[in-house]
Coordinates of C-alpha atoms and ligand atoms in Angstrom, one line a residue:
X5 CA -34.4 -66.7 -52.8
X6 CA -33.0 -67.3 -49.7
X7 CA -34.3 -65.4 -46.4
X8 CA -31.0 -64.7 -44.8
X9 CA -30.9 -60.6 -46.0
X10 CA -34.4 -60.1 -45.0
X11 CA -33.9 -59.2 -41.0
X12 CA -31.7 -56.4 -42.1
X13 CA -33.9 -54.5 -44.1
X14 CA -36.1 -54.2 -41.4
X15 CA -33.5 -52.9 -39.3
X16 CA -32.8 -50.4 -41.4
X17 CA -36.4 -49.1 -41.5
X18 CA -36.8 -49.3 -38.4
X19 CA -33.5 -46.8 -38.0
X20 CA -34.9 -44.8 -40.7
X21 CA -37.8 -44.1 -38.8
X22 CA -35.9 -43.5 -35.9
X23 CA -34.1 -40.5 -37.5
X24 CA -31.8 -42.9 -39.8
X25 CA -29.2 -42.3 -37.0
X26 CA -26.1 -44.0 -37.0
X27 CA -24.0 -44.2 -34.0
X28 CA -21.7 -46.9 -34.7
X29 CA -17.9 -46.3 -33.9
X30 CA -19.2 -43.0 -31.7
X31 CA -19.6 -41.5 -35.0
X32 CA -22.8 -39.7 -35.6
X33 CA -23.7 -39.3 -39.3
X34 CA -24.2 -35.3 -38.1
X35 CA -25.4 -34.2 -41.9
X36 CA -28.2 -35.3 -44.7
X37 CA -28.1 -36.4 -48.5
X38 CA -29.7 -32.8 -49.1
X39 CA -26.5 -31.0 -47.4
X40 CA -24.9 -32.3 -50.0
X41 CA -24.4 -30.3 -53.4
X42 CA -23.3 -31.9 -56.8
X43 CA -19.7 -30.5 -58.3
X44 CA -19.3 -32.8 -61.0
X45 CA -19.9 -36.4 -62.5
X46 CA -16.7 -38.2 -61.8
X47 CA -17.4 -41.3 -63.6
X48 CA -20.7 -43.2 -64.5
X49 CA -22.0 -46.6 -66.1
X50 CA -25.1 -47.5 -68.1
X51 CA -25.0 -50.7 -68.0
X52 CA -24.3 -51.2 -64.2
X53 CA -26.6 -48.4 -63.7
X54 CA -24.2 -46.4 -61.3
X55 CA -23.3 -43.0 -60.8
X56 CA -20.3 -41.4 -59.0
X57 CA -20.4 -37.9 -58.3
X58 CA -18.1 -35.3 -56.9
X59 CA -19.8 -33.5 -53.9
X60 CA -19.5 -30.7 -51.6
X61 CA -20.8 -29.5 -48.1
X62 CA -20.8 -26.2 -47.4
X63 CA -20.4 -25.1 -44.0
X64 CA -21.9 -22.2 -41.9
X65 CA -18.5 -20.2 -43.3
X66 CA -19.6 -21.1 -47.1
X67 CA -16.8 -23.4 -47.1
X68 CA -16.7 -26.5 -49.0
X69 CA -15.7 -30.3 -47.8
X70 CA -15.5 -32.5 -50.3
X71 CA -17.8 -35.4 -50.8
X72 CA -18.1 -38.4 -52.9
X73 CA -21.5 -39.5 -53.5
X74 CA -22.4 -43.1 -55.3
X75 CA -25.8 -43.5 -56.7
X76 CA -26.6 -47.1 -57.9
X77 CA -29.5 -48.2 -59.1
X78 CA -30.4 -51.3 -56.9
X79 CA -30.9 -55.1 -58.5
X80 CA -34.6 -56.4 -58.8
X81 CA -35.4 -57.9 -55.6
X82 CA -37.5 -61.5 -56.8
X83 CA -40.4 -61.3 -54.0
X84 CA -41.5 -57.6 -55.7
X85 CA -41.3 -58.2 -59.0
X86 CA -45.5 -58.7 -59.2
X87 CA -46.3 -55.7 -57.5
X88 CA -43.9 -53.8 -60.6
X89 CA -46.3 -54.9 -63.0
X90 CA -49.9 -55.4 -60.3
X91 CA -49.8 -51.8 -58.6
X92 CA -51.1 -48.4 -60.1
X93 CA -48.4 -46.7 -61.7
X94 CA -47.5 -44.5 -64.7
X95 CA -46.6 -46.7 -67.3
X96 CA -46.2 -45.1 -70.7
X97 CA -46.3 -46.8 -73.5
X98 CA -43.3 -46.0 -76.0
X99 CA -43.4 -48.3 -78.8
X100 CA -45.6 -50.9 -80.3
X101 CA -44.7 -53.0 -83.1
X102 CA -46.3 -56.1 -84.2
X103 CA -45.7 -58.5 -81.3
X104 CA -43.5 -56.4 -79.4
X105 CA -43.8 -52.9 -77.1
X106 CA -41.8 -50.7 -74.7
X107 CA -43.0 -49.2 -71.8
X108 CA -41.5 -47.2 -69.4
X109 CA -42.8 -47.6 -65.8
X110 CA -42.9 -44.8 -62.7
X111 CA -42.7 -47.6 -59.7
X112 CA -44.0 -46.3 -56.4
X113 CA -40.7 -45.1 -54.1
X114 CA -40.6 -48.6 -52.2
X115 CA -40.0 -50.4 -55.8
X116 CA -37.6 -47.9 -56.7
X117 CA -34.6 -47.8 -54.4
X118 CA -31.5 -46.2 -54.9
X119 CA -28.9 -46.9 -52.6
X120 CA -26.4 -43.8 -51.6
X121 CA -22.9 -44.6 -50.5
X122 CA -21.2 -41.3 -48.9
X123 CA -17.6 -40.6 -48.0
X124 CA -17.5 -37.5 -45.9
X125 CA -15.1 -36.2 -45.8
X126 CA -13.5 -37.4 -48.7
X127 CA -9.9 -36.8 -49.3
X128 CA -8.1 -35.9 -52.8
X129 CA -8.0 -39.8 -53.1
X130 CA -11.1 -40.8 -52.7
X131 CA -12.2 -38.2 -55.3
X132 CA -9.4 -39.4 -57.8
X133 CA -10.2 -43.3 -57.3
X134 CA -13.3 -43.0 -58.8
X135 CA -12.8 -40.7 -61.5
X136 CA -12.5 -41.7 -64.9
X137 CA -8.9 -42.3 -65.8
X138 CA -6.8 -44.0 -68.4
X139 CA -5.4 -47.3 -66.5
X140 CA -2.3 -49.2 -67.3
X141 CA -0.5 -52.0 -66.0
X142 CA 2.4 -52.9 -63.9
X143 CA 4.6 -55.8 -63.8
X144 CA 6.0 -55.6 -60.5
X145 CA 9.1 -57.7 -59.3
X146 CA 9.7 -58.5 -55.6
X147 CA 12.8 -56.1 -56.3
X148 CA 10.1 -53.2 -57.7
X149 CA 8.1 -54.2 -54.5
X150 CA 10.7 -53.2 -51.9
X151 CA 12.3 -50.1 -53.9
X152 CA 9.3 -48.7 -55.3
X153 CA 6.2 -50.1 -54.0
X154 CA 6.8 -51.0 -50.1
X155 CA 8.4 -47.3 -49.4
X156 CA 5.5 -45.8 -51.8
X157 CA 3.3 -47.4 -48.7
X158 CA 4.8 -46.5 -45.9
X159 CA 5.4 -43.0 -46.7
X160 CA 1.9 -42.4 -47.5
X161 CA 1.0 -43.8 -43.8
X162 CA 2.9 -40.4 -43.0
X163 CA 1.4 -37.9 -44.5
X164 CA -0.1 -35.8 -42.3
X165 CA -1.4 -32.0 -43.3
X166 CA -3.0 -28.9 -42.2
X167 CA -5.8 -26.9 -43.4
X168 CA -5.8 -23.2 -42.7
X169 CA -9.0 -21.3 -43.6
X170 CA -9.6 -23.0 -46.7
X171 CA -5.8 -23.4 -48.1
X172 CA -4.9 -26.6 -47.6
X173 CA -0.6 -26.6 -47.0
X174 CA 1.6 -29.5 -46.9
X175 CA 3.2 -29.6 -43.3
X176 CA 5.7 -32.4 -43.1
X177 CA 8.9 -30.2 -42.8
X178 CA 6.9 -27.9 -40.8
X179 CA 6.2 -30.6 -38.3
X180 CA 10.1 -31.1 -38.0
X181 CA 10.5 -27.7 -36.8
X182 CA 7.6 -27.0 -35.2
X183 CA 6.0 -29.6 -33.9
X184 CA 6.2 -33.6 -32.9
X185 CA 4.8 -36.4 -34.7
X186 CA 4.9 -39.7 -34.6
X187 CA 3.4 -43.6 -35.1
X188 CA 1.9 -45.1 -32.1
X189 CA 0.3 -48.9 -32.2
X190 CA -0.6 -48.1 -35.9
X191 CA -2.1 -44.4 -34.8
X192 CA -0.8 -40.9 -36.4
X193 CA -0.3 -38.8 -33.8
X194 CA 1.1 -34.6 -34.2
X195 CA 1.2 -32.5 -31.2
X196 CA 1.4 -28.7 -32.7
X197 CA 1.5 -25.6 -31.2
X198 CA -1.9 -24.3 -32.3
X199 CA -0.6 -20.7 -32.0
X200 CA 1.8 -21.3 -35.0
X201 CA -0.8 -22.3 -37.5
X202 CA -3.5 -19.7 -36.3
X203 CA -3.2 -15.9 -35.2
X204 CA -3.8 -15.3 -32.1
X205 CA -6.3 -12.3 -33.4
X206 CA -8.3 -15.0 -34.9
X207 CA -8.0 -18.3 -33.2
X208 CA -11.4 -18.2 -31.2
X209 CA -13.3 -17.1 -34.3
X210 CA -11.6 -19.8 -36.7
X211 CA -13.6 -22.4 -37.3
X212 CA -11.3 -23.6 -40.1
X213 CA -8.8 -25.0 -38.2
X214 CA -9.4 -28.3 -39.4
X215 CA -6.8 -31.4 -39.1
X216 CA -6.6 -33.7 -41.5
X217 CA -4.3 -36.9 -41.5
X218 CA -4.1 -38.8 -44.5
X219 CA -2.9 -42.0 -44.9
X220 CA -3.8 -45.0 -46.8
X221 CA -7.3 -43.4 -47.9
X222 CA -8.1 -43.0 -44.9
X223 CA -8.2 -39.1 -42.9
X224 CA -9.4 -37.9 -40.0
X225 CA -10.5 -34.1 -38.7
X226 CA -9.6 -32.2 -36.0
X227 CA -10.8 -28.9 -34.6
X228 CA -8.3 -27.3 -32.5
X229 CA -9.2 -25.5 -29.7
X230 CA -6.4 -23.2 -29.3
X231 CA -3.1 -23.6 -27.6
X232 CA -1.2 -27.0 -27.6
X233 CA -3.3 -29.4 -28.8
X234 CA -2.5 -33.6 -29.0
X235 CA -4.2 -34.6 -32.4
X236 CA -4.2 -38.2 -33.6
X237 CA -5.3 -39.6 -36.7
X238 CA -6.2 -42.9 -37.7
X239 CA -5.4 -44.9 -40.2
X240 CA -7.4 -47.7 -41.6
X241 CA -10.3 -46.5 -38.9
X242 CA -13.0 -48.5 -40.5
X243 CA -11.1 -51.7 -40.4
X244 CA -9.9 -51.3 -36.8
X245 CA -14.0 -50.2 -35.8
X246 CA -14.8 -53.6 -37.4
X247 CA -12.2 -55.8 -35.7
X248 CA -12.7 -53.7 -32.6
X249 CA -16.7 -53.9 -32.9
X250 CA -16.8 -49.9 -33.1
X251 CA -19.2 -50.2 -36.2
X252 CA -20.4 -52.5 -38.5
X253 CA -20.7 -54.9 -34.8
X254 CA -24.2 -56.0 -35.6
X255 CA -23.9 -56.8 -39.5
X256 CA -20.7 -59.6 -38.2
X257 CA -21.4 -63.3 -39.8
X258 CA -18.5 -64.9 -38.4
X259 CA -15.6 -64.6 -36.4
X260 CA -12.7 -66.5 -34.9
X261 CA -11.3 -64.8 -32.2
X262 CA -7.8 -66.3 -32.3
X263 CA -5.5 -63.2 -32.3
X264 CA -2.8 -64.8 -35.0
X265 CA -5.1 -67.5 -37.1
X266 CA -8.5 -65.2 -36.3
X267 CA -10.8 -63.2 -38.8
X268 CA -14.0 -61.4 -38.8
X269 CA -16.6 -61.6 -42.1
X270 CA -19.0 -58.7 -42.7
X271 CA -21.4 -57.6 -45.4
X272 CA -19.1 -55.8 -48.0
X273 CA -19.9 -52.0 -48.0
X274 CA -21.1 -52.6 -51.4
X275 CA -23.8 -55.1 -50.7
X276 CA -26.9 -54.1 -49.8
X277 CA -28.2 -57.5 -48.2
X278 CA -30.9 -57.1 -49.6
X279 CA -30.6 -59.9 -52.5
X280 CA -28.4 -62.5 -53.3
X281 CA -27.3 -62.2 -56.6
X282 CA -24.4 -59.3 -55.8
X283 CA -23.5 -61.0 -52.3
X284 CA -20.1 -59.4 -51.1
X285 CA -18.7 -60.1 -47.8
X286 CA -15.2 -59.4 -46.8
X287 CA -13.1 -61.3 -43.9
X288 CA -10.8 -59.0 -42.2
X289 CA -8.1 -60.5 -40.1
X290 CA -7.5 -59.9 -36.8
X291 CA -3.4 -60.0 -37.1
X292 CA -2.6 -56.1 -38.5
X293 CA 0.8 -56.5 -39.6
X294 CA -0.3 -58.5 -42.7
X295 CA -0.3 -55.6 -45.7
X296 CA -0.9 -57.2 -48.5
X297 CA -0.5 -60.7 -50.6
X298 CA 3.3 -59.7 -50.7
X299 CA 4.0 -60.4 -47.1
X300 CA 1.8 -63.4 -46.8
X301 CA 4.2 -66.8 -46.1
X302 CA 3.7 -70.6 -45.2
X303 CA 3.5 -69.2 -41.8
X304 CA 0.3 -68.1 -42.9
X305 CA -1.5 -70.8 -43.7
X306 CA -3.9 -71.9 -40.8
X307 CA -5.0 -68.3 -40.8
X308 CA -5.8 -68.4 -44.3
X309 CA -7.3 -72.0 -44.2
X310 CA -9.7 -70.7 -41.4
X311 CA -10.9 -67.3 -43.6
X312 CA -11.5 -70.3 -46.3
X313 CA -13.3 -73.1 -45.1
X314 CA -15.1 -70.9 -41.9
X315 CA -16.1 -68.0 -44.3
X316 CA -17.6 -70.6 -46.7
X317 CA -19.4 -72.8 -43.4
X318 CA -20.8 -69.3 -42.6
X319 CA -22.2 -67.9 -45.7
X320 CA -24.1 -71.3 -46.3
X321 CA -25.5 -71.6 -43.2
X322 CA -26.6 -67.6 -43.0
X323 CA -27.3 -66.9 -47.0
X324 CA -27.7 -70.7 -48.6
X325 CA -25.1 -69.8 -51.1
X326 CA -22.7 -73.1 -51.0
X327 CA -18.7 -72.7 -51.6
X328 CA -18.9 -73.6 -55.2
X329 CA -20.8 -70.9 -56.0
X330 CA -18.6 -68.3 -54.3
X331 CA -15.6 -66.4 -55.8
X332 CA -13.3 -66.0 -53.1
X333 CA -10.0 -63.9 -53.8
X334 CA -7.7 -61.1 -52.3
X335 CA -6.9 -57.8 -54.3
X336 CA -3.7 -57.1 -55.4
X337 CA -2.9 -54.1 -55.0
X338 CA -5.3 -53.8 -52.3
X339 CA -6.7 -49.8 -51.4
X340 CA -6.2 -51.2 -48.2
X341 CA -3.6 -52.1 -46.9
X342 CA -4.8 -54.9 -43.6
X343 CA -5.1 -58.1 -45.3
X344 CA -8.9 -59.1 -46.4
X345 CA -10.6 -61.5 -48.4
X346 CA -13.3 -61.0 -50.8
X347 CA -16.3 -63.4 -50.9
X348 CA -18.7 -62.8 -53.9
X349 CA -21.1 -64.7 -55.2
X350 CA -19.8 -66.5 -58.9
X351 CA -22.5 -65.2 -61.0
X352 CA -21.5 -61.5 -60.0
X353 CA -19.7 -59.9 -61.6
X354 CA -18.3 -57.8 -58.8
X355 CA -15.7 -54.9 -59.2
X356 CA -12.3 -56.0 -59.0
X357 CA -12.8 -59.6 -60.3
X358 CA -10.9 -59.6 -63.1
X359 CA -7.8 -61.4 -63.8
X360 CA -5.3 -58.3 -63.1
X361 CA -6.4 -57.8 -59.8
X362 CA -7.8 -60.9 -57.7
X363 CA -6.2 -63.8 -56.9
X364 CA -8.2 -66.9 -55.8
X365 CA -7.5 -67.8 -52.3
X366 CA -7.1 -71.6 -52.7
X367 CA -4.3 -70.6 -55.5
X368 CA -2.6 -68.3 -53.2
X369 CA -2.8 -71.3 -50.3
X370 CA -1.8 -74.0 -52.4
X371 CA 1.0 -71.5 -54.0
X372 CA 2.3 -71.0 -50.5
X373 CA 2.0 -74.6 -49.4
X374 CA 4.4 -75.1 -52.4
X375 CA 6.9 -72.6 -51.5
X376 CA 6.7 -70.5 -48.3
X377 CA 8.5 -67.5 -50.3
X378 CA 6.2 -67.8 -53.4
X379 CA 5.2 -64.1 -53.1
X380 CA 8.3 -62.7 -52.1
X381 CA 9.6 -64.3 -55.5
X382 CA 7.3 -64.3 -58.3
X383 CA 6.1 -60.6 -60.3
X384 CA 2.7 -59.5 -59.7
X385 CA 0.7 -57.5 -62.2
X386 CA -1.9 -54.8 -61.5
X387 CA -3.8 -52.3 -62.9
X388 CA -2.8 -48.4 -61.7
X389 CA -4.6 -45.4 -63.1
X390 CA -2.4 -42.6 -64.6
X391 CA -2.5 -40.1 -62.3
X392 CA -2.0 -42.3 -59.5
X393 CA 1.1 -41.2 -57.2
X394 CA 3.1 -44.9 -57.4
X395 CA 2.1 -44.9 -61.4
X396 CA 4.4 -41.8 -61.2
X397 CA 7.0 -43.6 -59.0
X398 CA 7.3 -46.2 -61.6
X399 CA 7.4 -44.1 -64.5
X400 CA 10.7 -42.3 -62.3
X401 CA 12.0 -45.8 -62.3
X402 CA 11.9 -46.6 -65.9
X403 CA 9.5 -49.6 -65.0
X404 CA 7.0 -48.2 -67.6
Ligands
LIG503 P1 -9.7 -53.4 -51.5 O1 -9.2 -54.6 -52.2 O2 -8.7 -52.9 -50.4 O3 -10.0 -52.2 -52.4 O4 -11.1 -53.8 -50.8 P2 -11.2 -51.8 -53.3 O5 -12.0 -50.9 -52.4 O6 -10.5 -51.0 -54.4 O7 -11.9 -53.0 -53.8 C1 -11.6 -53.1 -49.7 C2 -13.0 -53.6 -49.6 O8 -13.6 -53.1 -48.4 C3 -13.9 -53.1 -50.7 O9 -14.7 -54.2 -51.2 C4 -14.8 -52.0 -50.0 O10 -16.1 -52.0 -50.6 C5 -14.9 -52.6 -48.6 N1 -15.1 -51.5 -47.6 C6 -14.5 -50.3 -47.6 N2 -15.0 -49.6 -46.5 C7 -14.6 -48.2 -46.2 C8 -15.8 -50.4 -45.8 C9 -16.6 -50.2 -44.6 O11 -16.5 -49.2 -43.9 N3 -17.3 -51.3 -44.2 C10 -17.3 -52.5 -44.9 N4 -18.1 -53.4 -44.5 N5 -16.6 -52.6 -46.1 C11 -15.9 -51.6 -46.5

């Protein structure tokens, strides 16, 4: 196994030890997995050995913010796999039966890692992602893309609503009447008169007044202090604190700085480093007006030849996995909408892979070096779950 994940780990002991504080992006993480109380089992797996559940934190008011909490059991990491079997433990036998027996082992904590992803807060979205759901599939048209699918998109980057001790209102209209919004260099912004959300009687002692701008899964909170207050939201924060080295600016692998053929590479939020056989990385571009695989064109191509051959040269000469062992491919429909590529290693067999939602980067170059308006022409397929809001838009259309 390759050393390249090892200097990691020991980073993140060592920020364990220093209060497991993470200041990245200016965010603090400001709570702790016991703040956190289980609502309900949205969706788990057996065999990948994964839970997601439905959380809550409950505030010094007793009110709830939502959660989502994934428990996943981590894979065996090669260099430990003596100590399983060499130090003390519990291990009770089960069964024994001629040449074969079961037993079931209590490692010590440091063979027996769980890792814990949080979203906090985590909008209705994020909740309803990861719930169980029936899926179906969609055979969208360049015409279903522009009248169904591209304004789907860009009204969700609008959404922006209110929560008023504890009821959560939808505040679009209201905005019109009572307040500004507007898009700014890819930012939410609403400046509201504080006073007409909040009594006056009550606006010092509110500590509800919380923002919340929503837009493709991404929100942000506000407190308002009262009076006029400029609130902006963000959308697609994460990818922006990676591009803008906010966050994540220490786990880079690779970037090219060119601001129209540029791309940084990251450890996947999924990937734990700490192994090889799930490696997940992900290239974000630099250039933000790229949404998806629909608006890529020939024009495209030297910045999708760099994300190919320099995200390859990189994970060989950091991990030791070569090219041909790497499945590289871009999501259609993506959750998020800023072009990225996934890099994962072959013999995983990551989330998303399958044939109705990736789509192999060297097909999608050589597609476009064939015809510059390849995806402006051809149907795409992809799988939507049935409570999904553009599931619904389709139905309205008669497209399913
Ligand atoms: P996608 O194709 O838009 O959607 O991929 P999916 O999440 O349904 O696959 C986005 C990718 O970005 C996923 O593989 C996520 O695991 C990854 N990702 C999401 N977030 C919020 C982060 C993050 O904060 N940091 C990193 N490094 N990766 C992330």
């Amino acid at each position: 196994m390759a050393e390249g994940p090892q200097p990691k780990r020991k980073r993140e002991e060592e920020e364990e030890k220093n209060g497991g504080t993470d200041t990245q992006g200016g965010a603090t993480a400001a709570f702790t997995l016991s703040d956190l109380r289980v609502r309900r089992v949205l969706r788990e797996s057996a065999r990948d050995k994964i839970v997601f559940l439905h959380a809550e934190r409950i505030g010094l008011s007793g009110e709830g913010t939502d959660a989502v909490v994934i428990l996943e059991k981590t894979p065996f990491q090669e260099e430990k796999i003596p100590d399983l079997l060499k130090k003390p433990m519990n291990a009770e036998l089960q069964m024994h039966n001629d040449i074969y027996c079961t037993f079931y082992l209590s490692p010590p904590p440091e063979l027996s890692e769980i890792k814990a992803t949080v979203v906090y807060p985590a909008t209705e979205k994020h909740i309803q992602k990861y719930l169980r759901q029936e899926v179906h599939l969609i055979r969208e048209t360049w015409e279903d893309y522009k009248n169904i699918t591209l304004p789907f998109i860009q009204s969700q980057s609008f959404s922006i609503q209110v929560g008023f001790l504890g009821h959560w209102c939808s505040l679009l209209g209201f905005l019109g009447l009572s307040g500004l919004w507007w898009k700014w260099k890819d930012i939410d912004c609403a400046w509201i008169p504080a006073s007409q959300l909040i009594p006056p009687a009550i606006q010092p002692l509110s500590p509800y007044s919380t923002w919340r701008s929503e837009g493709d899964n991404q929100s942000r909170d506000y407190r308002q202090a009262g009076g006029w207050n400029l609130k902006c939201g963000r959308r697609r924060v994460w990818v922006y604190n990676i591009l803008e080295k906010k966050a994540e600016a220490d786990r880079i692998v690779h970037e090219n700085p060119d601001p129209s053929s540029g791309f940084v590479l990251v450890p996947d939020l999924k990937w734990n480093q700490n192994q090889l056989d799930d490696l997940y990385l992900i290239a974000l571009v630099h250039r933000r007006e790229i949404k998806s695989l629909r608006d890529l064109t020939a024009e495209h191509l030297p910045l999708l030849r760099n994300v190919l051959q320099e995200g390859k040269e990189a994970i060989v000469k950091r991990f030791g996995v070569p090219g041909s062992q790497l499945r590289i491919y871009l999501h259609y429909q993506p959750s998020y909408q800023h072009l990225h590529v996934h890099f994962t290693a072959l013999g995983y067999d990551a989330p998303g892979s399958s044939v109705e939602r990736a789509h192999l980067l060297a097909d999608v170059i050589d597609n476009l070096a064939m015809d510059s308006m390849y995806y402006q022409k051809r149907a795409l397929t992809f799988p939507l779950r049935a409570d999904e809001p553009l599931f619904k838009k389709f139905q309205e259309a008669g497209k399913v």
